[in-house]
CSV table of C-alpha atoms in Angstrom, one decimal:
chain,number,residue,atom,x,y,z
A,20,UNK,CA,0.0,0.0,0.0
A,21,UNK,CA,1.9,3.1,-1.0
A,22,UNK,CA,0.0,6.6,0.7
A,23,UNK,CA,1.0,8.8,-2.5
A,24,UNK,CA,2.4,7.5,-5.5
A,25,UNK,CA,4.4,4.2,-6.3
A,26,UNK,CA,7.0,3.8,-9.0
A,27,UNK,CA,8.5,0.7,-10.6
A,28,UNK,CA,11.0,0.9,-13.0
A,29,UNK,CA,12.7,-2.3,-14.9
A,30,UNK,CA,15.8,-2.2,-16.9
A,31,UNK,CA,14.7,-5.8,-19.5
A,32,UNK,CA,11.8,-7.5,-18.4
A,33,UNK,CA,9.2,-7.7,-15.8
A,34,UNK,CA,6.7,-11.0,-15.3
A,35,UNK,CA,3.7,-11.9,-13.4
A,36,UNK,CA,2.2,-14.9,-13.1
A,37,UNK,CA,-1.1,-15.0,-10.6
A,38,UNK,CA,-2.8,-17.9,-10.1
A,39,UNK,CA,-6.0,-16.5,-9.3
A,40,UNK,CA,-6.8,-13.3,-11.0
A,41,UNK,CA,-5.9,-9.8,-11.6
A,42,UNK,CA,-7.5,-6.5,-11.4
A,43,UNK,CA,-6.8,-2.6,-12.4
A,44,UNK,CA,-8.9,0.0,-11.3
A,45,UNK,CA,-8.3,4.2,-11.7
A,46,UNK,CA,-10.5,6.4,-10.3
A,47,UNK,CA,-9.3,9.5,-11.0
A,48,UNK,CA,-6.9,9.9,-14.3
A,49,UNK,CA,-7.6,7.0,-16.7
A,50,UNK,CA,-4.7,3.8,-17.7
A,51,UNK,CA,-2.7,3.9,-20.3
A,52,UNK,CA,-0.6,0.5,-21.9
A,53,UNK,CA,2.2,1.5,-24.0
A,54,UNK,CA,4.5,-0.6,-26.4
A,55,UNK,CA,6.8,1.6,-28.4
A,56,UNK,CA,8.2,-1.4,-30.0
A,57,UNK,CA,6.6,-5.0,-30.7
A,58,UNK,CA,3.1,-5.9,-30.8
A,59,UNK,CA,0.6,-5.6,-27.6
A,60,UNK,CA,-1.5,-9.0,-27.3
A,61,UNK,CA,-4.3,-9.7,-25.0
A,62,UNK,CA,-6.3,-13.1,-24.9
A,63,UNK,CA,-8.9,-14.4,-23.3
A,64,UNK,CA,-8.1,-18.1,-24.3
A,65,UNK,CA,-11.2,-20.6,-22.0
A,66,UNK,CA,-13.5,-17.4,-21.8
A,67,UNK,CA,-15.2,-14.0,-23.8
A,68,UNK,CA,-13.9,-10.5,-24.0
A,69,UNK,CA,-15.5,-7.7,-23.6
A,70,UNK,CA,-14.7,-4.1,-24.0
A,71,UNK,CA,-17.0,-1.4,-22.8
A,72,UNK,CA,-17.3,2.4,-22.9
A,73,UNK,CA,-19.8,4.5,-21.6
A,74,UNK,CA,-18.8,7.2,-24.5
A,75,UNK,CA,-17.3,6.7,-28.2
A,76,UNK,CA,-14.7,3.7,-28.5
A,77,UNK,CA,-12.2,4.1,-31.0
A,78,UNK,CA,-10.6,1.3,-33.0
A,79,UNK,CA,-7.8,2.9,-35.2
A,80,UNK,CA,-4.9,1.5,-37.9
A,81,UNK,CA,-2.7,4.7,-38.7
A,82,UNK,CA,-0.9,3.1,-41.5
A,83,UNK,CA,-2.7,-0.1,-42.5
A,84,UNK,CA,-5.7,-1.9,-42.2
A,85,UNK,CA,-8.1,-3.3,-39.6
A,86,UNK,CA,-9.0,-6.9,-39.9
A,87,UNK,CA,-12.2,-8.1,-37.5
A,88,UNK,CA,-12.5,-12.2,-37.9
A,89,UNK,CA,-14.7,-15.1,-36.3
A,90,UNK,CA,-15.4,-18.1,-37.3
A,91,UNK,CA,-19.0,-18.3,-37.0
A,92,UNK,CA,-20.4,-14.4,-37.3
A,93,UNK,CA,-20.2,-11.2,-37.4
A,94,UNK,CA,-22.7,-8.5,-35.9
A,95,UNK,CA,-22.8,-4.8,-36.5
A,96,UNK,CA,-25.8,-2.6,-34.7
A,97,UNK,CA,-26.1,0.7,-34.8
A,98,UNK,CA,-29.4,1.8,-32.6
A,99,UNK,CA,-31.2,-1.5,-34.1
A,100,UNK,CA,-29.6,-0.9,-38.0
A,101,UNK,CA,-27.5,-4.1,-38.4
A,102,UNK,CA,-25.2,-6.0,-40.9
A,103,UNK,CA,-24.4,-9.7,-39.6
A,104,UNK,CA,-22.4,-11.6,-41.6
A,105,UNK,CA,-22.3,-15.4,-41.4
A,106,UNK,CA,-20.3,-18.6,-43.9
A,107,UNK,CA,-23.8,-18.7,-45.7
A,108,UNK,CA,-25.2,-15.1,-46.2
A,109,UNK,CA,-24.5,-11.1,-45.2
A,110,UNK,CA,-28.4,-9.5,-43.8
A,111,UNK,CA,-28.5,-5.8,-43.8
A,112,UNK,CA,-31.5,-4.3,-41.9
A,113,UNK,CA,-32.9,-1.2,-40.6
A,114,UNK,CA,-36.0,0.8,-39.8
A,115,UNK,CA,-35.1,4.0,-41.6
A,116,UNK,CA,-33.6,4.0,-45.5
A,117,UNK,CA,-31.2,2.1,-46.7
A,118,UNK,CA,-28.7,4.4,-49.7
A,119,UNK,CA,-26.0,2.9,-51.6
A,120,UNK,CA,-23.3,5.5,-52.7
A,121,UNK,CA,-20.8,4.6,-55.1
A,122,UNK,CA,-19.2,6.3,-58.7
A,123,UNK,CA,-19.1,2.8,-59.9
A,124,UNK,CA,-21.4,-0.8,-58.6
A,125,UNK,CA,-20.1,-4.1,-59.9
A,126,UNK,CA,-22.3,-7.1,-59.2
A,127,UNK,CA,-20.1,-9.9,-60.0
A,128,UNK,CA,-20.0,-14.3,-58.9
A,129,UNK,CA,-19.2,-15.9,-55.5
A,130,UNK,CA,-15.7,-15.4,-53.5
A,131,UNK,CA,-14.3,-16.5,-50.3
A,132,UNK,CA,-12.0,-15.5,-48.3
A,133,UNK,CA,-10.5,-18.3,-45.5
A,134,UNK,CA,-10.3,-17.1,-42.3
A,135,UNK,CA,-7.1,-17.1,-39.7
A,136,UNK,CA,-8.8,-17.7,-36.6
A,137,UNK,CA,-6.1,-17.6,-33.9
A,138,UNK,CA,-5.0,-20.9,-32.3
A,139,UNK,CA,-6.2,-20.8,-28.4
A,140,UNK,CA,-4.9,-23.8,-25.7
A,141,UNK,CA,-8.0,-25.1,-24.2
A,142,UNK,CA,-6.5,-27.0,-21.0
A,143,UNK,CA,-6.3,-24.9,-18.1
A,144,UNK,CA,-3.6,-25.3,-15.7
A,145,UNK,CA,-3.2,-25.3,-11.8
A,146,UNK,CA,-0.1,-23.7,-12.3
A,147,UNK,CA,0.0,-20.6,-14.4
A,148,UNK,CA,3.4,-20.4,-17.0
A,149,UNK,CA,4.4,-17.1,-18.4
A,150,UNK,CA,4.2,-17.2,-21.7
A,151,UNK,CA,8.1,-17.1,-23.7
A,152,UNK,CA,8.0,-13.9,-26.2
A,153,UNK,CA,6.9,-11.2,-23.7
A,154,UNK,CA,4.0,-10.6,-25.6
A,155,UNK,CA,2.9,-7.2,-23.5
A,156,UNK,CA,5.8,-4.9,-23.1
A,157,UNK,CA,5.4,-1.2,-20.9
């Protein structure tokens, strides 16, 4: 328990391992996760993951694209508006108008496009192992 502020400062690598669980909570000024180099990766491998905001969330690429996968659907609603897409079909609905704006609309034949869905272990462990790679640098 530290009365004011707490600093902890690592030269190469720091590790936790917790058997039980881990939680975060700010009150005042927000959190922040930085990794100036390498990728940031966060799974929730036997369980769902949720992000919530209470005002806008922002998902952002700066300089290349965003991919969203899963291997059985997709859901987008906006206020009840929707586009789900599925292996079999894409449904588009809404109570208000539907406009298509394009300078050019091609209708062309079928295409598919395989999916990459992520490898996840499924055995869960009395005795948690971090994983090699460091996969969430600060």
């Amino acid at each position: 328990t530290a009365g004011a502020n707490m600093d902890i400062s690592v030269a190469k690598r720091f590790t936790t391992a917790v058997g039980e669980g881990i939680s975060l909570f700010a009150r005042k000024l927000g959190m922040k996760l930085f990794a100036n180099q390498g990728p940031v990766t966060i799974q929730a491998q036997n369980d769902g993951l949720a992000l919530l905001a209470r005002h806008g969330l922002d998902i952002v690429s700066t300089e290349d694209e965003i991919r969203i996968t899963a291997k059985r659907k997709i859901t987008l609603n906006a206020g009840g508006t929707c586009i789900t897409l599925d292996p079999y079909h894409i449904e588009l609905g809404t109570k208000g108008d539907f406009t298509i704006k394009a300078s050019h609309f091609d209708m062309r034949g079928p295409a598919k496009l395989h999916p990459d869905v992520p490898w996840l272990p499924r055995e869960l462990n009395d005795e948690p192992k971090p994983q090699s790679g460091y996969p969430l640098s600060l």
